[in-house]
PDB file of C-alpha atoms in Angstrom:
ATOM      1  CA  MET A1289      53.032  73.326  46.772  1.00  0.00           C
ATOM      2  CA  GLY A1290      49.622  74.835  46.059  1.00  0.00           C
ATOM      3  CA  GLY A1291      46.408  72.859  45.872  1.00  0.00           C
ATOM      4  CA  LEU A1292      46.014  73.308  42.112  1.00  0.00           C
ATOM      5  CA  GLN A1293      49.576  72.096  41.499  1.00  0.00           C
ATOM      6  CA  ARG A1294      48.882  68.972  43.524  1.00  0.00           C
ATOM      7  CA  PHE A1295      45.697  68.511  41.517  1.00  0.00           C
ATOM      8  CA  GLU A1296      47.646  68.586  38.240  1.00  0.00           C
ATOM      9  CA  GLN A1297      50.157  66.048  39.524  1.00  0.00           C
ATOM     10  CA  ARG A1298      47.433  63.678  40.718  1.00  0.00           C
ATOM     11  CA  LEU A1299      45.623  63.988  37.394  1.00  0.00           C
ATOM     12  CA  GLU A1300      48.782  63.182  35.424  1.00  0.00           C
ATOM     13  CA  GLN A1301      49.346  60.091  37.566  1.00  0.00           C
ATOM     14  CA  ALA A1302      45.738  59.017  37.186  1.00  0.00           C
ATOM     15  CA  ILE A1303      45.571  59.156  33.378  1.00  0.00           C
ATOM     16  CA  SER A1304      49.245  59.029  32.335  1.00  0.00           C
ATOM     17  CA  GLY A1305      49.264  62.454  30.726  1.00  0.00           C
ATOM     18  CA  VAL A1306      46.963  61.369  27.861  1.00  0.00           C
ATOM     19  CA  PHE A1307      44.293  63.853  28.861  1.00  0.00           C
ATOM     20  CA  ALA A1308      46.774  66.741  28.952  1.00  0.00           C
ATOM     21  CA  ARG A1309      47.957  65.992  25.396  1.00  0.00           C
ATOM     22  CA  THR A1310      44.385  65.664  24.141  1.00  0.00           C
ATOM     23  CA  PHE A1311      43.389  69.014  25.643  1.00  0.00           C
ATOM     24  CA  ARG A1312      46.554  70.934  24.835  1.00  0.00           C
ATOM     25  CA  SER A1313      44.655  73.549  22.807  1.00  0.00           C
ATOM     26  CA  ALA A1314      41.283  73.201  24.517  1.00  0.00           C
ATOM     27  CA  VAL A1315      39.906  73.332  28.061  1.00  0.00           C
ATOM     28  CA  GLN A1316      42.606  72.859  30.694  1.00  0.00           C
ATOM     29  CA  PRO A1317      41.685  70.747  33.740  1.00  0.00           C
ATOM     30  CA  VAL A1318      43.422  73.142  36.132  1.00  0.00           C
ATOM     31  CA  GLU A1319      41.210  75.975  34.837  1.00  0.00           C
ATOM     32  CA  VAL A1320      38.112  73.900  35.565  1.00  0.00           C
ATOM     33  CA  ALA A1321      39.432  73.124  39.067  1.00  0.00           C
ATOM     34  CA  ALA A1322      40.055  76.819  39.728  1.00  0.00           C
ATOM     35  CA  ALA A1323      36.558  77.719  38.518  1.00  0.00           C
ATOM     36  CA  LEU A1324      34.980  75.128  40.827  1.00  0.00           C
ATOM     37  CA  GLN A1325      36.959  76.499  43.769  1.00  0.00           C
ATOM     38  CA  ARG A1326      35.671  79.979  42.935  1.00  0.00           C
ATOM     39  CA  GLU A1327      32.114  78.593  42.999  1.00  0.00           C
ATOM     40  CA  LEU A1328      32.716  77.472  46.576  1.00  0.00           C
ATOM     41  CA  ASP A1329      34.235  80.797  47.589  1.00  0.00           C
ATOM     42  CA  ASN A1330      31.571  82.925  45.908  1.00  0.00           C
ATOM     43  CA  LYS A1331      28.559  80.939  47.127  1.00  0.00           C
ATOM     44  CA  ALA A1332      29.643  80.131  50.687  1.00  0.00           C
ATOM     45  CA  GLN A1333      26.843  80.836  53.190  1.00  0.00           C
ATOM     46  CA  VAL A1334      27.690  81.457  56.835  1.00  0.00           C
ATOM     47  CA  LEU A1335      26.355  78.809  59.229  1.00  0.00           C
ATOM     48  CA  SER A1336      28.463  79.780  62.228  1.00  0.00           C
ATOM     49  CA  ARG A1337      31.767  81.513  62.968  1.00  0.00           C
ATOM     50  CA  GLN A1338      33.691  78.443  61.813  1.00  0.00           C
ATOM     51  CA  ARG A1339      31.366  76.756  59.305  1.00  0.00           C
ATOM     52  CA  ARG A1340      30.092  77.852  55.888  1.00  0.00           C
ATOM     53  CA  LEU A1341      27.759  75.937  53.584  1.00  0.00           C
ATOM     54  CA  VAL A1342      28.894  75.541  49.952  1.00  0.00           C
ATOM     55  CA  PRO A1343      27.466  73.899  46.806  1.00  0.00           C
ATOM     56  CA  ASN A1344      28.098  70.210  46.246  1.00  0.00           C
ATOM     57  CA  SER A1345      26.420  69.667  42.849  1.00  0.00           C
ATOM     58  CA  PHE A1346      28.231  71.012  39.762  1.00  0.00           C
ATOM     59  CA  VAL A1347      27.562  71.037  36.028  1.00  0.00           C
ATOM     60  CA  VAL A1348      30.539  71.898  33.806  1.00  0.00           C
ATOM     61  CA  GLU A1349      29.306  73.033  30.385  1.00  0.00           C
ATOM     62  CA  LEU A1350      31.666  72.583  27.401  1.00  0.00           C
ATOM     63  CA  SER A1351      31.543  72.838  23.646  1.00  0.00           C
ATOM     64  CA  GLU A1352      30.399  69.697  21.835  1.00  0.00           C
ATOM     65  CA  GLY A1353      33.915  69.040  20.568  1.00  0.00           C
ATOM     66  CA  ASP A1354      35.529  69.423  23.974  1.00  0.00           C
ATOM     67  CA  LEU A1355      32.882  67.166  25.528  1.00  0.00           C
ATOM     68  CA  GLU A1356      33.613  64.440  22.961  1.00  0.00           C
ATOM     69  CA  ARG A1357      37.354  64.642  23.641  1.00  0.00           C
ATOM     70  CA  LEU A1358      36.690  64.533  27.373  1.00  0.00           C
ATOM     71  CA  ALA A1359      34.381  61.490  27.272  1.00  0.00           C
ATOM     72  CA  PRO A1360      37.069  58.773  27.779  1.00  0.00           C
ATOM     73  CA  TYR A1361      38.460  60.564  30.838  1.00  0.00           C
ATOM     74  CA  ASP A1362      35.401  62.206  32.417  1.00  0.00           C
ATOM     75  CA  SER A1363      35.178  59.785  35.354  1.00  0.00           C
ATOM     76  CA  ALA A1364      38.863  60.201  36.256  1.00  0.00           C
ATOM     77  CA  LEU A1365      38.640  63.976  35.937  1.00  0.00           C
ATOM     78  CA  ALA A1366      35.447  64.193  38.003  1.00  0.00           C
ATOM     79  CA  SER A1367      37.049  62.099  40.744  1.00  0.00           C
ATOM     80  CA  GLU A1368      40.158  64.283  40.888  1.00  0.00           C
ATOM     81  CA  LEU A1369      38.090  67.472  40.815  1.00  0.00           C
ATOM     82  CA  ALA A1370      36.002  66.190  43.733  1.00  0.00           C
ATOM     83  CA  SER A1371      39.189  65.421  45.692  1.00  0.00           C
ATOM     84  CA  GLN A1372      40.491  68.913  44.971  1.00  0.00           C
ATOM     85  CA  LEU A1373      37.236  70.511  46.159  1.00  0.00           C
ATOM     86  CA  THR A1374      37.291  68.411  49.334  1.00  0.00           C
ATOM     87  CA  GLU A1375      40.828  69.571  50.071  1.00  0.00           C
ATOM     88  CA  HIS A1376      39.915  73.220  49.441  1.00  0.00           C
ATOM     89  CA  ALA A1377      36.794  72.929  51.611  1.00  0.00           C
ATOM     90  CA  GLU A1378      38.785  71.530  54.539  1.00  0.00           C
ATOM     91  CA  LEU A1379      41.230  74.426  54.382  1.00  0.00           C
ATOM     92  CA  GLN A1380      38.411  76.993  54.295  1.00  0.00           C
ATOM     93  CA  SER A1381      36.098  75.309  56.860  1.00  0.00           C
ATOM     94  CA  TYR A1382      33.423  74.766  54.219  1.00  0.00           C
ATOM     95  CA  VAL A1383      30.608  72.253  54.726  1.00  0.00           C
ATOM     96  CA  PHE A1384      29.029  70.252  51.902  1.00  0.00           C
ATOM     97  CA  PRO A1385      25.340  69.345  52.429  1.00  0.00           C
ATOM     98  CA  GLY A1386      25.833  66.010  50.673  1.00  0.00           C
ATOM     99  CA  PRO A1387      28.194  64.062  48.395  1.00  0.00           C
ATOM    100  CA  ILE A1388      30.011  66.035  45.694  1.00  0.00           C
ATOM    101  CA  ARG A1389      28.547  65.468  42.230  1.00  0.00           C
ATOM    102  CA  ILE A1390      30.277  66.723  39.063  1.00  0.00           C
ATOM    103  CA  VAL A1391      28.832  66.147  35.579  1.00  0.00           C
ATOM    104  CA  PHE A1392      29.842  67.422  32.150  1.00  0.00           C
ATOM    105  CA  GLU A1393      27.352  68.684  29.561  1.00  0.00           C
ATOM    106  CA  SER A1394      27.535  70.299  26.136  1.00  0.00           C
ATOM    107  CA  ALA A1395      26.407  73.872  25.439  1.00  0.00           C
ATOM    108  CA  ASP A1396      25.770  75.109  21.898  1.00  0.00           C
ATOM    109  CA  ASP A1397      26.892  78.662  22.659  1.00  0.00           C
ATOM    110  CA  LEU A1398      30.401  77.674  23.815  1.00  0.00           C
ATOM    111  CA  GLY A1399      33.386  77.416  21.488  1.00  0.00           C
ATOM    112  CA  THR A1400      36.452  75.205  21.806  1.00  0.00           C
ATOM    113  CA  GLY A1401      38.389  75.935  24.965  1.00  0.00           C
ATOM    114  CA  ARG A1402      35.469  77.714  26.633  1.00  0.00           C
ATOM    115  CA  PHE A1403      33.483  76.369  29.569  1.00  0.00           C
ATOM    116  CA  ARG A1404      30.922  77.441  32.145  1.00  0.00           C
ATOM    117  CA  VAL A1405      30.112  76.150  35.642  1.00  0.00           C
ATOM    118  CA  ARG A1406      26.709  75.910  37.316  1.00  0.00           C
ATOM    119  CA  SER A1407      26.374  74.839  40.934  1.00  0.00           C
ATOM    120  CA  GLN A1408      23.875  74.358  43.722  1.00  0.00           C
ATOM    121  CA  ALA A1409      23.655  72.875  47.193  1.00  0.00           C
ATOM    122  CA  GLU A1410      21.832  69.540  47.153  1.00  0.00           C
ATOM    123  CA  ALA A1411      21.269  67.906  50.520  1.00  0.00           C
ATOM    124  CA  GLU A1412      21.586  64.147  50.779  1.00  0.00           C
ATOM    125  CA  VAL A1413      18.098  62.696  51.284  1.00  0.00           C
ATOM    126  CA  THR A1414      17.408  59.345  52.940  1.00  0.00           C
ATOM    127  CA  GLY A1415      14.045  57.685  53.490  1.00  0.00           C
ATOM    128  CA  GLN A1416      13.936  56.366  57.064  1.00  0.00           C
ATOM    129  CA  SER A1417      10.333  55.204  57.329  1.00  0.00           C
ATOM    130  CA  GLN A1418       9.953  51.522  58.135  1.00  0.00           C
ATOM    131  CA  ARG A1419       6.142  51.490  58.014  1.00  0.00           C
ATOM    132  CA  LEU A1420       4.684  48.686  55.944  1.00  0.00           C
ATOM    133  CA  SER A1421       1.614  49.541  53.934  1.00  0.00           C
ATOM    134  CA  SER A1422      -0.471  47.877  51.262  1.00  0.00           C
ATOM    135  CA  GLN A1423      -2.075  51.141  50.207  1.00  0.00           C
ATOM    136  CA  ARG A1424      -1.459  52.528  46.762  1.00  0.00           C
ATOM    137  CA  THR A1425       0.860  55.518  46.541  1.00  0.00           C
ATOM    138  CA  ARG A1426      -1.133  58.522  45.344  1.00  0.00           C
ATOM    139  CA  ALA A1427       1.307  61.307  46.271  1.00  0.00           C
ATOM    140  CA  VAL A1428       5.078  61.748  46.313  1.00  0.00           C
ATOM    141  CA  LEU A1429       7.560  64.339  47.486  1.00  0.00           C
ATOM    142  CA  GLU A1430      10.246  65.302  44.977  1.00  0.00           C
ATOM    143  CA  VAL A1431      13.530  66.230  46.670  1.00  0.00           C
ATOM    144  CA  ASN A1432      16.762  66.881  44.763  1.00  0.00           C
ATOM    145  CA  GLY A1433      15.678  64.799  41.786  1.00  0.00           C
ATOM    146  CA  THR A1434      14.310  61.815  43.723  1.00  0.00           C
ATOM    147  CA  GLN A1435      10.734  60.867  44.596  1.00  0.00           C
ATOM    148  CA  HIS A1436       9.617  59.641  48.019  1.00  0.00           C
ATOM    149  CA  PRO A1437       6.165  58.084  48.568  1.00  0.00           C
ATOM    150  CA  LEU A1438       3.774  60.033  50.768  1.00  0.00           C
ATOM    151  CA  GLN A1439       1.205  57.750  52.353  1.00  0.00           C
ATOM    152  CA  ALA A1440      -1.287  58.110  55.192  1.00  0.00           C
ATOM    153  CA  PRO A1441      -0.980  59.213  57.879  1.00  0.00           C
ATOM    154  CA  GLY A1442       2.082  61.098  56.581  1.00  0.00           C
ATOM    155  CA  LEU A1443       5.729  61.545  57.450  1.00  0.00           C
ATOM    156  CA  VAL A1444       8.169  63.741  59.368  1.00  0.00           C
ATOM    157  CA  VAL A1445      10.975  65.511  57.513  1.00  0.00           C
ATOM    158  CA  GLY A1446      14.108  66.557  59.349  1.00  0.00           C
ATOM    159  CA  ARG A1447      17.850  66.223  59.849  1.00  0.00           C
ATOM    160  CA  GLY A1448      17.685  63.827  62.800  1.00  0.00           C
ATOM    161  CA  SER A1449      17.831  60.040  62.586  1.00  0.00           C
ATOM    162  CA  GLU A1450      14.267  59.790  63.913  1.00  0.00           C
ATOM    163  CA  ALA A1451      12.814  61.601  60.868  1.00  0.00           C
ATOM    164  CA  ASP A1452      10.991  59.489  58.259  1.00  0.00           C
ATOM    165  CA  LEU A1453      12.631  61.502  55.474  1.00  0.00           C
ATOM    166  CA  ARG A1454      16.099  62.581  56.537  1.00  0.00           C
ATOM    167  CA  ILE A1455      17.692  65.603  54.839  1.00  0.00           C
ATOM    168  CA  ASN A1456      21.355  66.337  55.546  1.00  0.00           C
ATOM    169  CA  ASP A1457      20.902  70.094  55.360  1.00  0.00           C
ATOM    170  CA  PRO A1458      22.425  72.312  58.109  1.00  0.00           C
ATOM    171  CA  GLY A1459      19.419  74.628  57.825  1.00  0.00           C
ATOM    172  CA  VAL A1460      16.975  71.829  58.631  1.00  0.00           C
ATOM    173  CA  SER A1461      16.013  71.038  62.245  1.00  0.00           C
ATOM    174  CA  ARG A1462      16.076  67.481  63.592  1.00  0.00           C
ATOM    175  CA  ARG A1463      12.259  67.307  63.314  1.00  0.00           C
ATOM    176  CA  HIS A1464      11.467  70.181  61.003  1.00  0.00           C
ATOM    177  CA  ALA A1465       8.103  69.628  59.327  1.00  0.00           C
ATOM    178  CA  GLU A1466       5.313  67.067  59.173  1.00  0.00           C
ATOM    179  CA  PHE A1467       3.378  66.213  56.030  1.00  0.00           C
ATOM    180  CA  LEU A1468      -0.111  64.838  56.763  1.00  0.00           C
ATOM    181  CA  ILE A1469      -2.172  63.031  54.154  1.00  0.00           C
ATOM    182  CA  THR A1470      -5.822  61.994  54.360  1.00  0.00           C
ATOM    183  CA  THR A1471      -8.082  60.312  51.829  1.00  0.00           C
ATOM    184  CA  PRO A1472     -11.824  60.919  52.082  1.00  0.00           C
ATOM    185  CA  PRO A1473     -14.025  57.794  52.018  1.00  0.00           C
ATOM    186  CA  PRO A1474     -15.575  56.840  48.669  1.00  0.00           C
ATOM    187  CA  PRO A1475     -18.756  58.751  47.807  1.00  0.00           C
ATOM    188  CA  PRO A1476     -21.984  56.779  48.297  1.00  0.00           C
ATOM    189  CA  GLY A1477     -22.493  54.185  45.596  1.00  0.00           C
ATOM    190  CA  THR A1478     -18.852  54.185  44.477  1.00  0.00           C
ATOM    191  CA  THR A1479     -15.666  52.341  45.372  1.00  0.00           C
ATOM    192  CA  ALA A1480     -13.127  54.917  44.206  1.00  0.00           C
ATOM    193  CA  PRO A1481     -11.703  57.018  47.058  1.00  0.00           C
ATOM    194  CA  GLY A1482     -11.952  60.780  46.898  1.00  0.00           C
ATOM    195  CA  PRO A1483      -8.985  63.072  46.165  1.00  0.00           C
ATOM    196  CA  VAL A1484      -6.177  63.055  48.706  1.00  0.00           C
ATOM    197  CA  HIS A1485      -5.726  66.040  51.013  1.00  0.00           C
ATOM    198  CA  VAL A1486      -2.177  67.010  52.030  1.00  0.00           C
ATOM    199  CA  GLU A1487      -1.075  69.508  54.671  1.00  0.00           C
ATOM    200  CA  VAL A1488       2.339  70.538  55.976  1.00  0.00           C
ATOM    201  CA  HIS A1489       2.947  71.659  59.580  1.00  0.00           C
ATOM    202  CA  ASP A1490       5.996  73.373  61.039  1.00  0.00           C
ATOM    203  CA  MET A1491       7.173  71.358  64.051  1.00  0.00           C
ATOM    204  CA  GLY A1492       8.742  74.292  65.886  1.00  0.00           C
ATOM    205  CA  SER A1493      11.795  74.370  63.629  1.00  0.00           C
ATOM    206  CA  THR A1494      14.520  76.991  63.984  1.00  0.00           C
ATOM    207  CA  ASN A1495      14.215  78.378  60.446  1.00  0.00           C
ATOM    208  CA  GLY A1496      10.527  77.732  59.760  1.00  0.00           C
ATOM    209  CA  ILE A1497       8.937  76.638  56.488  1.00  0.00           C
ATOM    210  CA  ARG A1498       7.842  78.414  53.325  1.00  0.00           C
ATOM    211  CA  VAL A1499       5.132  77.254  50.960  1.00  0.00           C
ATOM    212  CA  ASP A1500       5.369  78.719  47.474  1.00  0.00           C
ATOM    213  CA  GLY A1501       7.496  81.537  48.877  1.00  0.00           C
ATOM    214  CA  GLN A1502       5.272  82.421  51.856  1.00  0.00           C
ATOM    215  CA  LYS A1503       6.362  81.702  55.429  1.00  0.00           C
ATOM    216  CA  VAL A1504       3.659  79.684  57.188  1.00  0.00           C
ATOM    217  CA  ALA A1505       3.098  77.581  60.293  1.00  0.00           C
ATOM    218  CA  ARG A1506       0.776  75.197  58.437  1.00  0.00           C
ATOM    219  CA  ALA A1507      -0.753  75.095  54.987  1.00  0.00           C
ATOM    220  CA  ALA A1508      -2.848  72.937  52.696  1.00  0.00           C
ATOM    221  CA  LEU A1509      -0.912  71.783  49.624  1.00  0.00           C
ATOM    222  CA  HIS A1510      -1.869  71.092  46.022  1.00  0.00           C
ATOM    223  CA  ASP A1511      -0.147  69.410  43.119  1.00  0.00           C
ATOM    224  CA  GLY A1512       3.088  71.327  42.466  1.00  0.00           C
ATOM    225  CA  SER A1513       3.262  73.067  45.848  1.00  0.00           C
ATOM    226  CA  ARG A1514       6.873  73.848  46.772  1.00  0.00           C
ATOM    227  CA  VAL A1515       7.831  73.611  50.436  1.00  0.00           C
ATOM    228  CA  GLN A1516      11.156  75.205  51.411  1.00  0.00           C
ATOM    229  CA  ILE A1517      12.906  73.962  54.547  1.00  0.00           C
ATOM    230  CA  GLY A1518      16.429  75.168  55.177  1.00  0.00           C
ATOM    231  CA  HIS A1519      18.202  75.212  51.818  1.00  0.00           C
ATOM    232  CA  THR A1520      16.103  72.374  50.386  1.00  0.00           C
ATOM    233  CA  SER A1521      12.894  72.413  48.341  1.00  0.00           C
ATOM    234  CA  LEU A1522      10.291  69.639  48.454  1.00  0.00           C
ATOM    235  CA  VAL A1523       7.673  69.557  45.701  1.00  0.00           C
ATOM    236  CA  LEU A1524       4.379  67.724  46.142  1.00  0.00           C
ATOM    237  CA  ARG A1525       3.215  65.628  43.196  1.00  0.00           C
ATOM    238  CA  LEU A1526      -0.285  64.135  43.188  1.00  0.00           C
ATOM    239  CA  LEU A1527      -0.359  61.067  40.977  1.00  0.00           C
ATOM    240  CA  GLN A1528      -3.026  60.234  38.437  1.00  0.00           C
ATOM    241  CA  GLU A1529      -4.421  56.766  38.944  1.00  0.00           C
ATOM    242  CA  THR A1530      -5.594  54.538  36.122  1.00  0.00           C
ATOM    243  CA  ASN A1531      -8.736  52.539  36.776  1.00  0.00           C
ATOM    244  CA  GLN A1532      -8.601  49.007  35.399  1.00  0.00           C
ATOM    245  CA  VAL A1533     -11.714  47.286  34.109  1.00  0.00           C
ATOM    246  CA  VAL A1534     -11.703  43.512  34.295  1.00  0.00           C
ATOM    247  CA  GLY A1535     -14.082  41.723  31.970  1.00  0.00           C
ATOM    248  CA  ASP A1536     -15.584  38.225  32.138  1.00  0.00           C
ATOM    249  CA  VAL A1537     -13.255  35.407  31.199  1.00  0.00           C
TER     250      VAL A1537
END
C-alpha cells in the first residue's frame, strides 16, 4: 500500500469520514498531501550523500469557502499531513531543520477546489544563555518569527549545546558566529547612555556568514541588518526606549 493510501485511511479513522463528505466537490486532502510531498522533493538540498535538507514550514492557501469548511477539521488534517511528510522523509533520507508546521490560509485569487502551497526551511531556535542581567534590553535578534534579547557583552550563535542561541540548522557550525554589543557611557552632563554598537564575528565556521548579502569575517550592524548563517537569517532590531519623567508627589 502506498503512502498516500495509508494517509487517506488514517484520515478517515481520525475524523470518521466527515471531512471527506464535506469536501467531496472541493479540495481533496490526498491532493494536498501529494503537493506537500512534491515540495519536499523539489526543494531538497544535498547535505551529504545520504542526507538532504527539506522545508518544514508550510502554508496551504485555499479559497475562503474551502477554508471555512476546513476550519472544524484543520488540526486533525494538519496532524495527519505532518505524519505523512515524516513517513515520506524517512523513506527519502530527508532531514527537517525543525518541527513540521502546517497552517491554512485564505487567498482571494483561488476558487473552490483550488489550493496553493508555500514552504520554507525554518530551523528550531533555542535560547541557551543562563546569564542573569538587570540591564534593559535595547537590541534583539529576530529568528524565524521569534525575538531573542541581545545584551552586553553579546552572545554566541551555533548548532552546539554550548551556544547561547542554538539553531538546529545543518548548515550552522557548533559555534558559528558571535554577536558583540557595547554601549558607550553617557555623554558628560547626562544620564542617558549613548546608542548601542553591535558587531558580528565569524568564529571560523564551515560555511561563513553573510551580512546583507555580502560574505564577511566581521561587520558592524545597524537596525535591520540581516545576518545569514547556514540556511537561517537573523535580523537585528534596535529598540526605541521611552524616557519616563517622574514628577513631585
